[in-house]
Every structure is written in C-alpha cells, then in structure tokens.
JSON list of C-alpha atoms in Angstrom, two decimals:
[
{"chain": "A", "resi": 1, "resn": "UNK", "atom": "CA", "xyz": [28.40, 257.45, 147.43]},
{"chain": "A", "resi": 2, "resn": "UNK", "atom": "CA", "xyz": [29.08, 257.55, 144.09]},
{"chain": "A", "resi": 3, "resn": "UNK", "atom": "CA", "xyz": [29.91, 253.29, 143.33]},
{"chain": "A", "resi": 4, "resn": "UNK", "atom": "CA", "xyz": [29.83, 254.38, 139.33]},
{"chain": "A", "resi": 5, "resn": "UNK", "atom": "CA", "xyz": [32.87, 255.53, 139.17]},
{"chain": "A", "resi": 6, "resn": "UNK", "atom": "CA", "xyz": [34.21, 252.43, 140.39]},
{"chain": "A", "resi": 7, "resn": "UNK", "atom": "CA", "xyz": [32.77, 250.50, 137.71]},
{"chain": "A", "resi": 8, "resn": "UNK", "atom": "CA", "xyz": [35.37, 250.19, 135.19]},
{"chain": "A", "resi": 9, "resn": "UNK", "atom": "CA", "xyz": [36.93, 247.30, 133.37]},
{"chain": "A", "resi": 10, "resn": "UNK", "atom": "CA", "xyz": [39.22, 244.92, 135.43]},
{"chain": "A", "resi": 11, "resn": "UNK", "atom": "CA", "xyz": [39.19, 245.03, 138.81]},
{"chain": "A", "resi": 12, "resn": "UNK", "atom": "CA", "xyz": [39.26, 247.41, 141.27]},
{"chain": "A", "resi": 13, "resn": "UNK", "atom": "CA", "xyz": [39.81, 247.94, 145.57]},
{"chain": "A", "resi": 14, "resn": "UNK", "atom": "CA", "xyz": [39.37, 251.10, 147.42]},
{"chain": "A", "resi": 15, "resn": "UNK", "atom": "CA", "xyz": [39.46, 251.71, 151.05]},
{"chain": "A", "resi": 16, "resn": "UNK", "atom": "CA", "xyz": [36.49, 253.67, 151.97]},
{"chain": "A", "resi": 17, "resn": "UNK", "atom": "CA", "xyz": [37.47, 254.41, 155.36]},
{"chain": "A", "resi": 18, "resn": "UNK", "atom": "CA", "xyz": [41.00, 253.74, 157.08]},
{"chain": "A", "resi": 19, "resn": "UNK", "atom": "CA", "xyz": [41.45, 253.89, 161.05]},
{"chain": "A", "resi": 20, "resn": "UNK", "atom": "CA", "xyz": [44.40, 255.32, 162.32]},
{"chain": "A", "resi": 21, "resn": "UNK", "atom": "CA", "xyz": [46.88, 254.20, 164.80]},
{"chain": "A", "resi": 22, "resn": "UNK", "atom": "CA", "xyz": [45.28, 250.64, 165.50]},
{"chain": "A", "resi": 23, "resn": "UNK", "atom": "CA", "xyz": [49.08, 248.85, 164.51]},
{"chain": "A", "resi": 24, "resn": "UNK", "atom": "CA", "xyz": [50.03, 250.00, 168.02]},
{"chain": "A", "resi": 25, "resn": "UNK", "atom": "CA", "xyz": [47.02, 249.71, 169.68]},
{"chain": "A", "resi": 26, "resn": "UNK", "atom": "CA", "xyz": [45.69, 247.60, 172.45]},
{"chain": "A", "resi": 27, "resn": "UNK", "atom": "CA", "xyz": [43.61, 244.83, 171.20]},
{"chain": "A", "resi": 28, "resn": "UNK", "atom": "CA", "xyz": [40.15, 246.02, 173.07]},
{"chain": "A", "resi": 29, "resn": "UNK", "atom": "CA", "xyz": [40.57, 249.32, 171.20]},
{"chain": "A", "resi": 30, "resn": "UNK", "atom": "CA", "xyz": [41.27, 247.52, 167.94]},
{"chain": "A", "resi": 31, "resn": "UNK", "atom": "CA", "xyz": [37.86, 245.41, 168.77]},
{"chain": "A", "resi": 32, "resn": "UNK", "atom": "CA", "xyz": [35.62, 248.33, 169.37]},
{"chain": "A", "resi": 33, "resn": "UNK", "atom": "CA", "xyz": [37.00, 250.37, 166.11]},
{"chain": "A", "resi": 34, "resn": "UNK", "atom": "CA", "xyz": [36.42, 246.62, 164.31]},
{"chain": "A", "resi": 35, "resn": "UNK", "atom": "CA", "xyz": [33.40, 246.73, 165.36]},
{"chain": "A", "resi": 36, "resn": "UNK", "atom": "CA", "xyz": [32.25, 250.23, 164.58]},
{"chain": "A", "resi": 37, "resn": "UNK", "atom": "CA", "xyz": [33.77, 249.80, 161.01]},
{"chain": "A", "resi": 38, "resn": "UNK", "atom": "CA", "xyz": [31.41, 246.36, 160.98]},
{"chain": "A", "resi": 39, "resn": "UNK", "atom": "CA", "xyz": [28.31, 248.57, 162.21]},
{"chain": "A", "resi": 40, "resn": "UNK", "atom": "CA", "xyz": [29.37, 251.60, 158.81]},
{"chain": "A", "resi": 41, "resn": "UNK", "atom": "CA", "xyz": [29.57, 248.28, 156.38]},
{"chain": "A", "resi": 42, "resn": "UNK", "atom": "CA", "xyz": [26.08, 247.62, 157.70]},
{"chain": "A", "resi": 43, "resn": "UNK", "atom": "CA", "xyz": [24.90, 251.23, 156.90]},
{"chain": "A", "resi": 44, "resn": "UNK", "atom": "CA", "xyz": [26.57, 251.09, 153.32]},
{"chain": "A", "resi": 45, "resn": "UNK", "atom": "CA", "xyz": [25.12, 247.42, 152.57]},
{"chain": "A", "resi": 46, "resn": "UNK", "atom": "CA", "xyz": [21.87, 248.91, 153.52]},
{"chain": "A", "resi": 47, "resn": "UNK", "atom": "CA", "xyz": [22.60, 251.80, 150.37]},
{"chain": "A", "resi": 48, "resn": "UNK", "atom": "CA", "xyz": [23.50, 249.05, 147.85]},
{"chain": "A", "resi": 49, "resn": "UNK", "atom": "CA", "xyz": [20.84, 246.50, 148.69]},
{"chain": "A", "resi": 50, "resn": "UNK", "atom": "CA", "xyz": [18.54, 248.86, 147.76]},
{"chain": "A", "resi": 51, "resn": "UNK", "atom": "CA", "xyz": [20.17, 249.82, 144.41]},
{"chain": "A", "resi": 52, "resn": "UNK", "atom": "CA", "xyz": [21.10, 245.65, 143.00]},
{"chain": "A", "resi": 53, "resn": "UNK", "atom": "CA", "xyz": [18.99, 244.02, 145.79]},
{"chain": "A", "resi": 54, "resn": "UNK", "atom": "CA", "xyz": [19.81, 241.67, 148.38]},
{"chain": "A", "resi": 55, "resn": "UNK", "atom": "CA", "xyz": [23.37, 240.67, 148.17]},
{"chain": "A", "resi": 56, "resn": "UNK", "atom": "CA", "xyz": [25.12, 237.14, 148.98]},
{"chain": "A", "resi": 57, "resn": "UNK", "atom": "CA", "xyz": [26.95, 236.97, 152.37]},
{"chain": "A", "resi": 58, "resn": "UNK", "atom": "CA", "xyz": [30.12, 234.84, 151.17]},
{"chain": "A", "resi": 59, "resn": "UNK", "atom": "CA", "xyz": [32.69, 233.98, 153.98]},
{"chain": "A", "resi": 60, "resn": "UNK", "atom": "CA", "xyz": [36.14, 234.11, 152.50]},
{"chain": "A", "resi": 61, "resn": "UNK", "atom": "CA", "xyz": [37.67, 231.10, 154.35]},
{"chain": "A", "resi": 62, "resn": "UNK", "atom": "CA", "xyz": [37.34, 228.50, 151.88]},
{"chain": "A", "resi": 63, "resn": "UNK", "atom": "CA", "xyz": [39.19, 230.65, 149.17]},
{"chain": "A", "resi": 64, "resn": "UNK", "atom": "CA", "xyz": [42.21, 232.11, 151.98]},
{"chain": "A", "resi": 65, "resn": "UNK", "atom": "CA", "xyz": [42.54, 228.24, 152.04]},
{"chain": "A", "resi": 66, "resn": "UNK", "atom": "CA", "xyz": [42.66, 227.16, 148.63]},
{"chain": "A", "resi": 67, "resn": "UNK", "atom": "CA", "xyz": [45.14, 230.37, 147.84]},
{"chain": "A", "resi": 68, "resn": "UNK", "atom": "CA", "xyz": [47.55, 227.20, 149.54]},
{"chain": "A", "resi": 69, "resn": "UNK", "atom": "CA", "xyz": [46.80, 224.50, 146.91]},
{"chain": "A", "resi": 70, "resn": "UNK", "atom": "CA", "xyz": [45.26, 226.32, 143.21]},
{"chain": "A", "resi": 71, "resn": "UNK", "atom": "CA", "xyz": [45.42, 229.84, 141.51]},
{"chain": "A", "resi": 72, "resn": "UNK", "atom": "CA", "xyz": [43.18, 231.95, 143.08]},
{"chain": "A", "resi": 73, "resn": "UNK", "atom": "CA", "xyz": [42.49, 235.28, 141.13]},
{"chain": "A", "resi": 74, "resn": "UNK", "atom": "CA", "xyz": [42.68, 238.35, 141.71]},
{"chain": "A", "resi": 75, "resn": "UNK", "atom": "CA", "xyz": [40.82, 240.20, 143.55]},
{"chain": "A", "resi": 76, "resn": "UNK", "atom": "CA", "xyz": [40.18, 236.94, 145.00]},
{"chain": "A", "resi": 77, "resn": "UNK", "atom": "CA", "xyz": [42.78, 235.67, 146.68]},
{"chain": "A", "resi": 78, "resn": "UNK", "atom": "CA", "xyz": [44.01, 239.16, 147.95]},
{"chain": "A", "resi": 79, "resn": "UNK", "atom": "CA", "xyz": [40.55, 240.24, 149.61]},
{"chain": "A", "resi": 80, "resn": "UNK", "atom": "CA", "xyz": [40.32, 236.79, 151.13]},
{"chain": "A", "resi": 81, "resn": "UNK", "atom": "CA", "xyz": [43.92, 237.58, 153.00]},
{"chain": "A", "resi": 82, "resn": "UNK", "atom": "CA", "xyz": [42.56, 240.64, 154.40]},
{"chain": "A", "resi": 83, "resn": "UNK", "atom": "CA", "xyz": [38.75, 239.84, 155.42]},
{"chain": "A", "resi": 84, "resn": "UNK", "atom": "CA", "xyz": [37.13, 237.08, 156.62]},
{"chain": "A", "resi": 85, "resn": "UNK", "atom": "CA", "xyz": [33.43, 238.20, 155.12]},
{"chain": "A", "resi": 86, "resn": "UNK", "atom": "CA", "xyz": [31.93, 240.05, 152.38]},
{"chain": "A", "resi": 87, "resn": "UNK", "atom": "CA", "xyz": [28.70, 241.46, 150.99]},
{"chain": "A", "resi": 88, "resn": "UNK", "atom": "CA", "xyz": [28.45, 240.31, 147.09]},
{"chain": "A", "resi": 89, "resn": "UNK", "atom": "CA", "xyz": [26.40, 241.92, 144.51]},
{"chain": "A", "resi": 90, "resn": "UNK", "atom": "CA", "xyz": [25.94, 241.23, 141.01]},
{"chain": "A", "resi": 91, "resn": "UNK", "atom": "CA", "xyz": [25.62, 245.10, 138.78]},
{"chain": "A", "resi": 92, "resn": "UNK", "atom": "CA", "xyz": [22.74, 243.17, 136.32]},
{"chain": "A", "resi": 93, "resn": "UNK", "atom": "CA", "xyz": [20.13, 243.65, 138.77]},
{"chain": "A", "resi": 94, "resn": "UNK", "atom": "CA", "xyz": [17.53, 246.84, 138.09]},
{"chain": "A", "resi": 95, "resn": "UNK", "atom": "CA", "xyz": [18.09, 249.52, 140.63]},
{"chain": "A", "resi": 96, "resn": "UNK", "atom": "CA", "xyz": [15.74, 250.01, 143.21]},
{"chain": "A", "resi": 97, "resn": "UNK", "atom": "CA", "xyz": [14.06, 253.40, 143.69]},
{"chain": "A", "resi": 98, "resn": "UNK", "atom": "CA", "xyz": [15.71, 255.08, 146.41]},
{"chain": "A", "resi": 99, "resn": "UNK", "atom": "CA", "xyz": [12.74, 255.22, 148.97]},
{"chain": "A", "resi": 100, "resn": "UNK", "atom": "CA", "xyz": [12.48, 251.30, 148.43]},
{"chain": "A", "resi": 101, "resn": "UNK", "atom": "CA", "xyz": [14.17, 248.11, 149.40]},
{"chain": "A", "resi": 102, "resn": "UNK", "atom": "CA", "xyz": [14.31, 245.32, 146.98]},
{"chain": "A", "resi": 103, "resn": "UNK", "atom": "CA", "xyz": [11.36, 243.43, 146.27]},
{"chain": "A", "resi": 104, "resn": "UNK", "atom": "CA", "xyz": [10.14, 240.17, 148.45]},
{"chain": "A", "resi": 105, "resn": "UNK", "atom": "CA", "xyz": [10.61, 238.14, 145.71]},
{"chain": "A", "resi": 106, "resn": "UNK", "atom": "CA", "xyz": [14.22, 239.50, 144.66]},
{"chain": "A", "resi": 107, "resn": "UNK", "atom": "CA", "xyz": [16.75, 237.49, 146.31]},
{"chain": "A", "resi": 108, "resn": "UNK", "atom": "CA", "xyz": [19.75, 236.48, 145.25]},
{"chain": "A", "resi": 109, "resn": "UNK", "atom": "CA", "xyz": [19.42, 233.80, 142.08]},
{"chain": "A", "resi": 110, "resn": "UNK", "atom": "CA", "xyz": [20.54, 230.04, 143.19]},
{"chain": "A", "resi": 111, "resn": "UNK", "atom": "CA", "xyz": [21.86, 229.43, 139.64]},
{"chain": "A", "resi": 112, "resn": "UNK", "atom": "CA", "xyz": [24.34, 232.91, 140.26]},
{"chain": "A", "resi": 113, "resn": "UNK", "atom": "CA", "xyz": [25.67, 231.99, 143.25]},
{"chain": "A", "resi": 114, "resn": "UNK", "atom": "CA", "xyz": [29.45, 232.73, 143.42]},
{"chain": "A", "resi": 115, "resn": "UNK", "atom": "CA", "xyz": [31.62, 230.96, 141.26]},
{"chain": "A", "resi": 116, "resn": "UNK", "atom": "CA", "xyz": [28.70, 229.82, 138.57]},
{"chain": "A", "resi": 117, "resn": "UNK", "atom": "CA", "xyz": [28.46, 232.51, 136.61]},
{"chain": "A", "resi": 118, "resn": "UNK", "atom": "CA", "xyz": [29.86, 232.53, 133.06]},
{"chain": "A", "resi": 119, "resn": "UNK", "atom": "CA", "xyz": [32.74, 235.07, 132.48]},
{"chain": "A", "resi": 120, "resn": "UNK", "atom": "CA", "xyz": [31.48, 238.69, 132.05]},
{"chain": "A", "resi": 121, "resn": "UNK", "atom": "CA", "xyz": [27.72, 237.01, 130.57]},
{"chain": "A", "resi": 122, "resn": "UNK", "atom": "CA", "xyz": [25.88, 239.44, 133.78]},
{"chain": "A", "resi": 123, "resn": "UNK", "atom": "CA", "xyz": [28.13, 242.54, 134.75]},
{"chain": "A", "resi": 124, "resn": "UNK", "atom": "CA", "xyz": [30.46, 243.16, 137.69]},
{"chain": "A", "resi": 125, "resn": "UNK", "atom": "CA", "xyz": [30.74, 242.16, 140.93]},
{"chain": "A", "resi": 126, "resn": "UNK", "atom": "CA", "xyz": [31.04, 244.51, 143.48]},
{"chain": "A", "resi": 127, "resn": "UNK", "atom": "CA", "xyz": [31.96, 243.21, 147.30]},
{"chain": "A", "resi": 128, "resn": "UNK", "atom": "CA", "xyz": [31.73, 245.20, 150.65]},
{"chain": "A", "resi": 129, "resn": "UNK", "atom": "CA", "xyz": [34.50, 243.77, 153.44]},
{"chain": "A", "resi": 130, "resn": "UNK", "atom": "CA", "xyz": [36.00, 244.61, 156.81]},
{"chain": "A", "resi": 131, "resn": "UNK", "atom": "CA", "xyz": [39.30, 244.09, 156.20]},
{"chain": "A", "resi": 132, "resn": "UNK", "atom": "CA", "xyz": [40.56, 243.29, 159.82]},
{"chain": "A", "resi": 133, "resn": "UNK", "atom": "CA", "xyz": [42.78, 240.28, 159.95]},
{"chain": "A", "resi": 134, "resn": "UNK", "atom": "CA", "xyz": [46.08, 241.45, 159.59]},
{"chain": "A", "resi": 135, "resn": "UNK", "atom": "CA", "xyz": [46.79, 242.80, 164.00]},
{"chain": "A", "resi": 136, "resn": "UNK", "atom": "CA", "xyz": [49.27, 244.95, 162.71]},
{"chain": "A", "resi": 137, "resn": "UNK", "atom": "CA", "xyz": [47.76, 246.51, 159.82]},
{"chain": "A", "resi": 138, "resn": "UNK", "atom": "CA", "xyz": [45.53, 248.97, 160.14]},
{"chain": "A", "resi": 139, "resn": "UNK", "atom": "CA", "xyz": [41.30, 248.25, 159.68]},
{"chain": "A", "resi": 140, "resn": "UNK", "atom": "CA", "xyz": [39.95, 249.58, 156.54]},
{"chain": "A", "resi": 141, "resn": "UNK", "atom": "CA", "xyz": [36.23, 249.23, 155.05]},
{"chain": "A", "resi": 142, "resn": "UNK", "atom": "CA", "xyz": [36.94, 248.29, 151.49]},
{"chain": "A", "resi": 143, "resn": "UNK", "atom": "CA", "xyz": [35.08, 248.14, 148.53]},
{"chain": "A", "resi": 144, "resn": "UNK", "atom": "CA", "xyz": [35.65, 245.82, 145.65]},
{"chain": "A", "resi": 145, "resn": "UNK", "atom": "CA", "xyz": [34.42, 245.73, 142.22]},
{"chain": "A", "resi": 146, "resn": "UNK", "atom": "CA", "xyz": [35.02, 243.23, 139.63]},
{"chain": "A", "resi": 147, "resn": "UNK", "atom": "CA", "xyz": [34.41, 241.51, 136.48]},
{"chain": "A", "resi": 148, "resn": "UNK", "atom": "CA", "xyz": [36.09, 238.55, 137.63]},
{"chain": "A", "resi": 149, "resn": "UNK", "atom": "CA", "xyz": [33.91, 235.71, 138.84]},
{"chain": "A", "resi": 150, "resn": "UNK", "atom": "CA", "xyz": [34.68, 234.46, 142.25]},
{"chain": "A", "resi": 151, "resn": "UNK", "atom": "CA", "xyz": [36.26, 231.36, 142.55]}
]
C-alpha cells in the first residue's frame, strides 16, 4: 500500500475497503464480515508496525463522549462516531526494513502518548479503524492521517 500519498497537509480519511449490502443484512452476517474486516486491519497493522513501529491501541470512547460536552476536532470527533478502536502511529519514527519488525526496545514513547504532543513539533498521525458502529451503515476499514493531535 502506498500510505505516502496520504500524507499531505490537514487531514485526511479513506476507506480502504467497503462491504456491500450489510445495511440490510442480518446481524450474524454483519458480525462475521465485522469480523473479517477486524482480522484485514490486523494484516495492515502488521505492514505499518513494521514501517513507524509499534503503534498505540487508543479506544475512542472517551472522545465519542466528550464530542457531548467540548470541541472535539476533526478527524477526531468524526472517527470516534464511526469506530470504537484504532491503531495510532506517529510518521517521526525511522522506518523499519521491510524483512524486520520494530526493535525490542521501540515502543511507543510515554511522553507521546495521545493528546501530549505539541502541535505539528513530530509529524502526522496516521490511525487504522473498523468503522462498524453505525447497524445501518455499511462496515468500512478506514485509514486516517493527520496532523492534528488527538484530543
């Protein structure tokens, strides 16, 4: 996959893969293909963990509920409406040769965790979701990438 062209100024959200005809579906068939788009986000987190290293697994809930009370931005507040999870990298770190995983020692910094980095001071982020919680929207795997912080 080819995430450079995707790493523009701003902000932007692509669906990397869409179903089709899960709005009508029954629920166990919307499961499985939830599932199966779960099990390719696994396969493509595998791709960029070896490029920026291991990424932060950041659970969207708290921000979906503070969208009720503050200003979330955007991409923020949007992704956290339509996934419940996400895989968050920071574009600063040295890629990884491609026969390689990220160093033992490389794991995400404590004093970048999300929300505590200064504006645009380390590059973009770029987050991997299943977004799935809409029943009557269809599941897509999307891929975010950012130069806004999270909040």
């Amino acid at each position: 996959m080819d995430i450079d062209r995707y790493l523009g100024p701003g902000h932007r959200t692509a669906a990397l893969v869409t179903s089709h005809g899960l709005r009508t579906a029954d629920a166990a068939v919307r499961l499985a293909e939830v599932e199966r788009f779960r099990e390719r986000r696994e396969e493509l987190a595998a791709s960029l963990t070896r490029r920026w290293g291991a990424p932060y697994h950041w659970g969207l809930q708290t921000v979906r509920l503070r969208t009720g009370t503050e200003e979330i931005p955007e991409p923020w507040a949007g992704l956290s409406l339509r996934a419940d999870d996400v895989y968050l990298w920071r574009t600063d770190r040295a890629p990884q040769p491609a026969d390689q995983g990220p160093p033992a020692d490389q794991g995400p910094p404590a004093d970048r965790a999300p929300g505590t980095d200064p504006v645009g001071e380390y590059g973009r982020w770029v987050a991997l979701g299943v977004a799935d919680r809409d029943p009557c929207d269809e599941v897509r795997l999307l891929l975010v990438v950012t130069d806004t912080d999270p909040p």
